[in-house]
Amino acid sequence: MVWDAWGVPAGHKPLSDGIRALLTQVFGISGQPVARREEGEVPLVPSALSETDHTGLGALIGREHVRVGDIDRLRHAGGKSTPDLLRRRADGPQDAPDAVLFPADHRQVLDVLAYCAAHGLAVVPFGGGTSVVGGVDPVRGGFPAVVALDLRRLDTLTDVDPVSGTATLGAGLTGPQAEEKLAEHGLSLGHFPQSFEFASIGGFAATRSSGQASAGYGRFDDMVERVLVATPQGTVDLGRGPASAAGPDLRQLFVGSEGTLGVITAVTVRVHPAPDAVVHEAWSFPDFATGAAALRSVVQTGAAPTVLRLSDEAETGLNLARTAEIGAPPVSGCLAVTTFEGTVAHTGARMREARDLLAAAGGTPLGPEPARQWEHGRFGAPYLRDALLDLGVLCETLETATSWSNLGALKAAVTTALVDALAAQGTPPLVMCHISHTYPTGASLYFTVVCKQLDDPLTQWSAAKRAAGDAITGTGGTITHHHAVGADHRPWMTAEIGELGVRVLRAVKRELDPTGILNPGKLVP
Amino acid sequence: MVWDAWGVPAGHKPLSDGIRALLTQVFGISGQPVARREEGEVPLVPSALSETDHTGLGALIGREHVRVGDIDRLRHAGGKSTPDLLRRRADGPQDAPDAVLFPADHRQVLDVLAYCAAHGLAVVPFGGGTSVVGGVDPVRGGFPAVVALDLRRLDTLTDVDPVSGTATLGAGLTGPQAEEKLAEHGLSLGHFPQSFEFASIGGFAATRSSGQASAGYGRFDDMVERVLVATPQGTVDLGRGPASAAGPDLRQLFVGSEGTLGVITAVTVRVHPAPDAVVHEAWSFPDFATGAAALRSVVQTGAAPTVLRLSDEAETGLNLARTAEIGAPPVSGCLAVTTFEGTVAHTGARMREARDLLAAAGGTPLGPEPARQWEHGRFGAPYLRDALLDLGVLCETLETATSWSNLGALKAAVTTALVDALAAQGTPPLVMCHISHTYPTGASLYFTVVCKQLDDPLTQWSAAKRAAGDAITGTGGTITHHHAVGADHRPWMTAEIGELGVRVLRAVKRELDPTGILNPGKLVP
C-alpha cells in the first residue's frame, strides 16, 4: 500500500464534481486538495538498530531480510486510521520501526523472538498494515529499538482437506492470495472485510476480523480450527478437531491477541466449496428500526443469508452503500442488502424464506441491482476517505455491537456523542450508520463520521473518538466489534473486561513474553 | 440423585429377560444382581472440618447451610462415571467432602472463596454431580479439608430479553428447572445432554457440555453470551453483546474451566422461542461410512437439522439407540435420526433439503417413528448401565471428536484399543459407537463398551481407558468432546494443549487462585 493513504494508486479516485459541490455547500471547505509528499521525500527518525543487532538478526534470517532503508521503514510506519493518515500528512520527520524483518517461516519467527527477547528489542508483528486502531504503531515501549516483523513470506497453503473443509494458511497470505490458492482446489474461505484486498490471514486471526459475509460464513474467529503461534517461550499449537471439552478454549486467547502474546504464523481454517449459486436481493425499509427488526427476524429464524446488512436513513440518503451513486439524488428510507450463496437448492430455499420474513416485516423488494452495486463497490470506501481528507474534510469510522434490544439506544447514544463533540468545536458532522454483522442475539453498528477539518484535526477527532468510546461502553456496547483494540481502544479495555480480566491478560503475557517485547502499548492496559 | 447409581429410584428399570439371556450367553455372567448398600448404612471417612471453620463458614452463609452430616456428604462424594459407581459398590468407608456448603448467591460464593483461600480449605464446586470424569471428586490437594460448594440455591432466572433472545440463568438451575422457567416466557434453551435431568447450568458452562440438539442450537459454549465468575480474587464478569474484537475472548477461559479458576455463578445465554413445529425422520444406511458421509453432506450444505445422529452397525444391531427395543431382533445397517424444529416454514424447508441430501447419499427413509423412539428414551441409557453393573457386566462410555476425513481412522483405532485391552484380560467387549454432534469440519464419536466384569473391575477398566485415551490422542482426536477433563482425562491434557498451553493455564490459575484451593487435582496437569 502507499505510505500515506489507503491501497494502491490505481484504486484512488477523485471525487465527482457533484460531491465537491455538496461538500463545499455543507461544510464550507475550499475544495482545493492539500499537497501530499512522495515517499522518497519524507524525512524519517534515524534507525536505532545497532550494527550488532543488525548482524545478529541477519544471521538468523539472512541479512537481505533485515531492511533498514527509509522506504521499507516508512511503509511499516503504522496502519491506516484517519489519525494515522493525518499524522503522515503532517510536516516533520516520521517515526518508523528501526528495521523491518522478513522471516521465511515459523522457525525463523521463533528465532527472531528469542533474539529480540534476549537483546531487548521490541517487536511489532506486521501483516497487511491495515490496522485502523494503531495496532502496528512502531512503539518501543522502553526498549532502545523496535522492529517490524513482516510476515509476507509465510505465504503457503498446506493440508488442504476438501472432505473436512479445512486448510492451513500461512499468516502472511493476503485475502486475495488466500482465495486464489484455495480456488485452485475449488474452495473458498469467504472472509471479505473491507480490508480484504490488503490485509493478511495472520492479521484476521490476531484482530478477530469479521467479513461482510459473516452472516453466512461466520467471523474469522469462528473459522479458526487450529492456531500456530510463535512466542519468546516457544511454540503454541492449539486446536484438535471441530470442537472439544478439554478445558478452556485457549485458541481464543491467541485469536484476538494482536501480537501481544505471540506471533500467529499459521491457522487452519474452515473453508467451503466455491458456491454453485450466488443470488442478490435488495430491500427498502421505511426507517432503521423497522429494518433492524426485519433483519432480526431473518437471523433469529435461521434463514441464513450470506450477507445481511442495513443502512440507516442518512447512509441510504447519501447512497454511501453504493459508492458509484454517491451524489445522485437522495434516496429515502433504509436500504438493506441480502445475498445467498451455496447450492442452487439451498440458496433458493433460503432466499424464499428470507423474502417472506422481510416482506412480512415491512420491507419492499428492490430487486438484485442495488445489492450488486453494493457488492461491486464494497472495498472502495477507504479510497473515498483519502479523497475527502485531501479536500480538508475529516472522515473516520468506528464500530460496536450490542443486543437487538439495546441497538436503538446505542445508535442514538453514539450519534449524539459524535454530534455533540464535533458541534462543540464548530464542526457539526454528518453521522451515518449501518448494520453489517448480525447474530441471533444482536448486531454490529458501523458509524461513518464526516465533518470539516480544523487546523488541528488530530485533536479535533480525538475529542469525538473519546466521546464515542465513552458512549459505547456507557451504553452496553463492546468497544470494538471487528476493528480490534490496538493503541486506540486500550483506554476502554478495563471497562470491557474488568480489572480481573486485565490481570488475567497480564498474567498470560508475563508467562509467554516475560520481557515484554511483543507489540508494546497495544491491547493490554 | 441416589448415592451409588444414576438418577432417581423411579427411573431405575430392570433389564428384560431377553437382555439377561443375551448377556448370560455372550459374557457368561450369572445373571444374579449384586447386593447394594442403602445410603444410611455406608460408613464415611470422618469429616475433617474444624469447628472453627464450621463456625467461620456458618457466619458467612448461615450455619444451617454448612452441612456435615453423613447423608449430605455422601451425596456429594463424587460423580457418576462407572469407576465412581464401582467404588461406591466397594466395601469399606467412602471418602466424601468434609462439609457441603449451600451459598445463597454470588456474594456468598465470593465470601466463601475468600474464607477458604485464607484458611486453607479446598473447594469443589458442585452442580448436579453428574460428572463422568471425576470432576467433582473431593480431592483435598494437600489441604486439611475439602468442602463441596453446592450451587443449587443459585436458581434464578433474570434479565429475560425475548427481543434479543437472551436470559440470565443461575448456575444452580438444573436443565428441567431452566426450561420450566424459560417456558413461562415462551422460550427454550434447547440444551439436552444425556445428563439433562440432573445436571446444572453452571456445570454445563464449566464443562463445555454439548446437548443432543447441538446441530440446531449449538454447544453450550456457543450459547454463553456472558459469564459471571466468583474467584478468590474477586468477580470476573465477561461478555458484552453478541460478538467482540476487544482482545482475546476471555469468556472461553472460564467456560470449560471446571471450577479450577473460579466458580461460575450465572451465565447469560442465547435462548429461542419454543418451536412452533417439531418434525422427526429416521434413516437407514448400509454402513457407517456411508451414513457418516451423508451426515457430512447435510451439515456442510447447511441444511440445519436440530438433531442429527448416526449409530454404527453394532449399536444399531443392538437397538441401543431405541432403548425400549433392546433385545428385539437385531436390525441391520446403521440408524440415523433427524429432527427439525422452528417455524413451520423453516422446518419444512430444512427437512426437504436434508431428505434430498440423505437420499442422494444412499439413505433409506424409515419415517418418524424410530426417531421418536430415540427421543423418548434418550435420557434413559445411564439407568441401563446401573442395571448392567448390578449384574456383573462392566459398561462405560467415552467420546472424542475429529475431522470428517479422520473419523473412520479414529473410530477404528479406539475400537481396536478397547477390544485389545479388554480381550487381553480375558473379557472381550462389545464396542458400539455413534455420531451425536456434527460440525461442518468434523464430528464427535461416542463409544459404549460392554464386557464381563473381573473381580477388580476398576483395574480392568483402567487399562482399557488408558488404551483408548492413548489411541485418541495418537490418532488426532480430542481427549474429550463433551465430557470434560476432570481427574480422569488430566493425563492427556499436555498432549492436548502442549507444554506451553499448560503453562498458560497454570499462569491464569496462579493469578486467580494463588493458594490453589479451587478443585485440586482436576483439569490442570
Short mmCIF file of N, CA, C and O in Angstrom, two decimals, chain B residues 216-290:
data_model
loop_
_atom_site.label_atom_id
_atom_site.label_comp_id
_atom_site.label_asym_id
_atom_site.label_seq_id
_atom_site.Cartn_x
_atom_site.Cartn_y
_atom_site.Cartn_z
N GLY B 216 -28.70 -28.00 15.95
CA GLY B 216 -29.58 -26.86 15.78
C GLY B 216 -29.27 -25.70 16.70
O GLY B 216 -29.26 -24.54 16.26
N TYR B 217 -29.00 -25.98 17.97
CA TYR B 217 -28.86 -24.89 18.94
C TYR B 217 -27.44 -24.66 19.41
O TYR B 217 -27.18 -23.75 20.19
N GLY B 218 -26.52 -25.49 18.94
CA GLY B 218 -25.12 -25.28 19.29
C GLY B 218 -24.73 -25.94 20.59
O GLY B 218 -25.58 -26.43 21.35
N ARG B 219 -23.44 -25.98 20.83
CA ARG B 219 -22.91 -26.46 22.10
C ARG B 219 -23.22 -25.43 23.18
O ARG B 219 -23.50 -24.28 22.87
N PHE B 220 -23.09 -25.81 24.43
CA PHE B 220 -23.36 -24.84 25.47
C PHE B 220 -22.36 -23.67 25.41
O PHE B 220 -22.70 -22.53 25.67
N ASP B 221 -21.11 -23.98 25.03
CA ASP B 221 -20.14 -22.87 24.93
C ASP B 221 -20.52 -21.86 23.85
O ASP B 221 -20.18 -20.69 23.94
N ASP B 222 -21.25 -22.32 22.82
CA ASP B 222 -21.75 -21.39 21.81
C ASP B 222 -22.88 -20.51 22.36
O ASP B 222 -23.12 -19.41 21.85
N MET B 223 -23.59 -21.03 23.34
CA MET B 223 -24.78 -20.32 23.83
C MET B 223 -24.44 -19.22 24.83
O MET B 223 -25.25 -18.34 25.08
N VAL B 224 -23.25 -19.29 25.42
CA VAL B 224 -22.92 -18.38 26.53
C VAL B 224 -22.53 -17.00 25.99
O VAL B 224 -21.53 -16.85 25.30
N GLU B 225 -23.32 -16.01 26.33
CA GLU B 225 -23.04 -14.63 25.94
C GLU B 225 -22.23 -13.91 27.01
O GLU B 225 -21.45 -13.02 26.72
N ARG B 226 -22.47 -14.30 28.23
CA ARG B 226 -21.83 -13.57 29.34
C ARG B 226 -21.69 -14.53 30.50
O ARG B 226 -22.58 -15.35 30.75
N VAL B 227 -20.59 -14.43 31.21
CA VAL B 227 -20.34 -15.35 32.30
C VAL B 227 -19.93 -14.56 33.54
O VAL B 227 -19.13 -13.63 33.46
N LEU B 228 -20.53 -14.92 34.65
CA LEU B 228 -20.22 -14.27 35.93
C LEU B 228 -19.51 -15.30 36.80
O LEU B 228 -20.03 -16.39 37.03
N VAL B 229 -18.31 -14.95 37.25
CA VAL B 229 -17.47 -15.92 37.94
C VAL B 229 -16.99 -15.33 39.26
O VAL B 229 -16.50 -14.19 39.30
N ALA B 230 -17.13 -16.11 40.32
CA ALA B 230 -16.55 -15.71 41.61
C ALA B 230 -15.20 -16.41 41.73
O ALA B 230 -15.10 -17.62 41.51
N THR B 231 -14.18 -15.64 42.06
CA THR B 231 -12.85 -16.22 42.27
C THR B 231 -12.34 -15.76 43.64
O THR B 231 -12.88 -14.82 44.23
N PRO B 232 -11.29 -16.40 44.13
CA PRO B 232 -10.72 -15.93 45.40
C PRO B 232 -10.20 -14.49 45.31
O PRO B 232 -10.02 -13.83 46.33
N GLN B 233 -9.99 -13.98 44.10
CA GLN B 233 -9.51 -12.62 43.92
C GLN B 233 -10.64 -11.64 43.60
O GLN B 233 -10.37 -10.46 43.36
N GLY B 234 -11.86 -12.11 43.54
CA GLY B 234 -12.98 -11.21 43.25
C GLY B 234 -13.78 -11.71 42.06
O GLY B 234 -13.68 -12.87 41.67
N THR B 235 -14.57 -10.80 41.52
CA THR B 235 -15.52 -11.16 40.46
C THR B 235 -14.95 -10.94 39.07
O THR B 235 -14.33 -9.91 38.81
N VAL B 236 -15.21 -11.89 38.20
CA VAL B 236 -14.96 -11.74 36.77
C VAL B 236 -16.32 -11.70 36.09
O VAL B 236 -17.16 -12.58 36.33
N ASP B 237 -16.53 -10.69 35.25
CA ASP B 237 -17.81 -10.52 34.56
C ASP B 237 -17.49 -10.22 33.10
O ASP B 237 -17.03 -9.14 32.78
N LEU B 238 -17.69 -11.20 32.23
CA LEU B 238 -17.20 -11.09 30.86
C LEU B 238 -18.31 -11.27 29.84
O LEU B 238 -19.14 -12.16 29.99
N GLY B 239 -18.25 -10.49 28.79
CA GLY B 239 -19.20 -10.64 27.70
C GLY B 239 -20.00 -9.38 27.50
O GLY B 239 -20.73 -8.95 28.37
N ARG B 240 -19.83 -8.76 26.36
CA ARG B 240 -20.58 -7.55 26.03
C ARG B 240 -21.13 -7.73 24.63
O ARG B 240 -20.43 -7.56 23.65
N GLY B 241 -22.39 -8.10 24.57
CA GLY B 241 -23.01 -8.19 23.25
C GLY B 241 -22.69 -9.50 22.55
O GLY B 241 -22.04 -10.38 23.09
N PRO B 242 -23.19 -9.59 21.33
CA PRO B 242 -23.17 -10.88 20.62
C PRO B 242 -21.79 -11.26 20.09
O PRO B 242 -21.54 -12.44 19.84
N ALA B 243 -20.91 -10.30 19.91
CA ALA B 243 -19.58 -10.59 19.37
C ALA B 243 -18.70 -9.39 19.62
O ALA B 243 -19.20 -8.26 19.74
N SER B 244 -17.40 -9.61 19.71
CA SER B 244 -16.50 -8.52 20.02
C SER B 244 -15.12 -8.83 19.46
O SER B 244 -14.73 -9.99 19.33
N ALA B 245 -14.39 -7.76 19.12
CA ALA B 245 -12.98 -7.90 18.75
C ALA B 245 -12.09 -7.25 19.80
O ALA B 245 -10.94 -6.93 19.52
N ALA B 246 -12.62 -7.09 21.00
CA ALA B 246 -11.85 -6.43 22.06
C ALA B 246 -10.90 -7.42 22.73
O ALA B 246 -11.06 -7.76 23.89
N GLY B 247 -9.94 -7.88 21.97
CA GLY B 247 -8.91 -8.75 22.51
C GLY B 247 -9.35 -10.20 22.59
O GLY B 247 -10.38 -10.60 22.04
N PRO B 248 -8.53 -11.02 23.27
CA PRO B 248 -8.88 -12.43 23.44
C PRO B 248 -10.27 -12.59 24.05
O PRO B 248 -10.71 -11.74 24.82
N ASP B 249 -10.95 -13.68 23.70
CA ASP B 249 -12.26 -13.93 24.28
C ASP B 249 -12.06 -14.64 25.62
O ASP B 249 -12.01 -15.87 25.68
N LEU B 250 -11.95 -13.85 26.67
CA LEU B 250 -11.65 -14.42 27.99
C LEU B 250 -12.79 -15.27 28.53
O LEU B 250 -12.57 -16.11 29.41
N ARG B 251 -14.01 -15.07 28.00
CA ARG B 251 -15.10 -15.97 28.42
C ARG B 251 -14.69 -17.42 28.19
O ARG B 251 -15.04 -18.30 28.98
N GLN B 252 -13.97 -17.65 27.11
CA GLN B 252 -13.63 -19.02 26.74
C GLN B 252 -12.55 -19.62 27.63
O GLN B 252 -12.22 -20.80 27.52
N LEU B 253 -11.98 -18.80 28.52
CA LEU B 253 -11.10 -19.32 29.57
C LEU B 253 -11.92 -19.90 30.71
O LEU B 253 -11.51 -20.86 31.36
N PHE B 254 -13.06 -19.30 30.98
CA PHE B 254 -13.87 -19.72 32.13
C PHE B 254 -14.88 -20.81 31.75
O PHE B 254 -15.16 -21.69 32.54
N VAL B 255 -15.41 -20.70 30.53
CA VAL B 255 -16.23 -21.80 30.02
C VAL B 255 -15.26 -22.97 29.80
O VAL B 255 -14.30 -22.86 29.06
N GLY B 256 -15.50 -24.06 30.50
CA GLY B 256 -14.57 -25.19 30.43
C GLY B 256 -13.52 -25.19 31.52
O GLY B 256 -12.64 -26.04 31.51
N SER B 257 -13.59 -24.28 32.46
CA SER B 257 -12.54 -24.21 33.48
C SER B 257 -12.80 -25.17 34.65
O SER B 257 -11.96 -25.32 35.53
N GLU B 258 -13.96 -25.81 34.66
CA GLU B 258 -14.23 -26.91 35.59
C GLU B 258 -13.96 -26.57 37.05
O GLU B 258 -13.46 -27.40 37.82
N GLY B 259 -14.26 -25.36 37.41
CA GLY B 259 -14.11 -24.97 38.81
C GLY B 259 -12.68 -24.78 39.28
O GLY B 259 -12.44 -24.58 40.48
N THR B 260 -11.73 -24.79 38.36
CA THR B 260 -10.33 -24.64 38.78
C THR B 260 -9.87 -23.19 38.78
O THR B 260 -8.85 -22.87 39.38
N LEU B 261 -10.60 -22.31 38.09
CA LEU B 261 -10.21 -20.90 38.02
C LEU B 261 -11.18 -20.01 38.78
O LEU B 261 -10.87 -18.85 39.07
N GLY B 262 -12.34 -20.52 39.06
CA GLY B 262 -13.36 -19.74 39.73
C GLY B 262 -14.65 -20.55 39.73
O GLY B 262 -14.69 -21.67 39.21
N VAL B 263 -15.66 -19.98 40.33
CA VAL B 263 -16.96 -20.63 40.38
C VAL B 263 -17.93 -19.82 39.53
O VAL B 263 -18.19 -18.65 39.82
N ILE B 264 -18.42 -20.43 38.47
CA ILE B 264 -19.40 -19.76 37.61
C ILE B 264 -20.71 -19.69 38.40
O ILE B 264 -21.24 -20.72 38.80
N THR B 265 -21.21 -18.47 38.62
CA THR B 265 -22.44 -18.34 39.41
C THR B 265 -23.66 -18.01 38.55
O THR B 265 -24.78 -18.25 38.98
N ALA B 266 -23.43 -17.47 37.37
CA ALA B 266 -24.55 -17.19 36.45
C ALA B 266 -24.02 -17.08 35.04
O ALA B 266 -22.85 -16.71 34.82
N VAL B 267 -24.85 -17.39 34.09
CA VAL B 267 -24.50 -17.18 32.67
C VAL B 267 -25.69 -16.54 31.97
O VAL B 267 -26.84 -16.87 32.25
N THR B 268 -25.37 -15.62 31.07
CA THR B 268 -26.39 -15.12 30.16
C THR B 268 -26.27 -15.93 28.89
O THR B 268 -25.18 -16.02 28.30
N VAL B 269 -27.37 -16.55 28.53
CA VAL B 269 -27.33 -17.49 27.40
C VAL B 269 -28.30 -17.08 26.31
O VAL B 269 -29.27 -16.35 26.54
N ARG B 270 -28.01 -17.57 25.13
CA ARG B 270 -28.88 -17.41 23.97
C ARG B 270 -30.07 -18.37 24.14
O ARG B 270 -29.86 -19.55 24.46
N VAL B 271 -31.26 -17.87 24.00
CA VAL B 271 -32.45 -18.72 24.04
C VAL B 271 -33.27 -18.47 22.77
O VAL B 271 -32.93 -17.58 21.99
N HIS B 272 -34.31 -19.24 22.58
CA HIS B 272 -35.11 -19.08 21.37
C HIS B 272 -36.58 -19.34 21.72
O HIS B 272 -36.87 -19.96 22.74
N PRO B 273 -37.48 -18.87 20.89
CA PRO B 273 -38.89 -19.16 21.16
C PRO B 273 -39.12 -20.67 21.12
O PRO B 273 -38.50 -21.37 20.31
N ALA B 274 -39.98 -21.15 22.00
CA ALA B 274 -40.36 -22.56 21.93
C ALA B 274 -40.82 -22.84 20.51
O ALA B 274 -41.60 -22.06 19.95
N PRO B 275 -40.30 -23.89 19.88
CA PRO B 275 -40.56 -24.08 18.44
C PRO B 275 -42.04 -24.29 18.14
O PRO B 275 -42.75 -24.97 18.88
N ASP B 276 -42.49 -23.73 17.02
CA ASP B 276 -43.86 -23.97 16.55
C ASP B 276 -44.03 -25.41 16.08
O ASP B 276 -45.09 -25.99 16.22
N ALA B 277 -42.99 -25.93 15.48
CA ALA B 277 -43.10 -27.26 14.85
C ALA B 277 -41.88 -28.10 15.20
O ALA B 277 -40.77 -27.58 15.31
N VAL B 278 -42.10 -29.38 15.41
CA VAL B 278 -41.02 -30.35 15.59
C VAL B 278 -41.34 -31.55 14.69
O VAL B 278 -42.39 -32.17 14.85
N VAL B 279 -40.46 -31.84 13.76
CA VAL B 279 -40.69 -32.99 12.89
C VAL B 279 -39.51 -33.95 13.00
O VAL B 279 -38.37 -33.53 13.25
N HIS B 280 -39.80 -35.22 12.85
CA HIS B 280 -38.81 -36.28 13.03
C HIS B 280 -38.70 -37.08 11.75
O HIS B 280 -39.70 -37.30 11.07
N GLU B 281 -37.52 -37.57 11.47
CA GLU B 281 -37.39 -38.59 10.43
C GLU B 281 -36.14 -39.42 10.70
O GLU B 281 -35.07 -38.89 10.97
N ALA B 282 -36.34 -40.73 10.64
CA ALA B 282 -35.22 -41.66 10.80
C ALA B 282 -34.80 -42.19 9.43
O ALA B 282 -35.60 -42.18 8.48
N TRP B 283 -33.56 -42.64 9.37
CA TRP B 283 -32.99 -43.13 8.11
C TRP B 283 -32.17 -44.38 8.39
O TRP B 283 -31.65 -44.57 9.50
N SER B 284 -32.03 -45.18 7.37
CA SER B 284 -31.13 -46.32 7.47
C SER B 284 -30.04 -46.20 6.40
O SER B 284 -30.33 -45.82 5.26
N PHE B 285 -28.82 -46.50 6.80
CA PHE B 285 -27.70 -46.51 5.85
C PHE B 285 -27.06 -47.89 5.86
O PHE B 285 -27.04 -48.57 6.91
N PRO B 286 -26.54 -48.31 4.72
CA PRO B 286 -25.99 -49.67 4.66
C PRO B 286 -24.80 -49.88 5.58
O PRO B 286 -24.58 -50.98 6.07
N ASP B 287 -24.02 -48.82 5.80
CA ASP B 287 -22.86 -48.95 6.69
C ASP B 287 -22.52 -47.59 7.27
O ASP B 287 -23.04 -46.56 6.84
N PHE B 288 -21.61 -47.61 8.26
CA PHE B 288 -21.29 -46.38 9.00
C PHE B 288 -20.63 -45.33 8.10
O PHE B 288 -20.96 -44.15 8.19
N ALA B 289 -19.72 -45.76 7.23
CA ALA B 289 -19.02 -44.80 6.39
C ALA B 289 -19.99 -44.07 5.46
O ALA B 289 -19.90 -42.85 5.27
N THR B 290 -20.95 -44.82 4.91
CA THR B 290 -21.95 -44.19 4.03
C THR B 290 -22.81 -43.22 4.83
O THR B 290 -23.10 -42.11 4.38
#
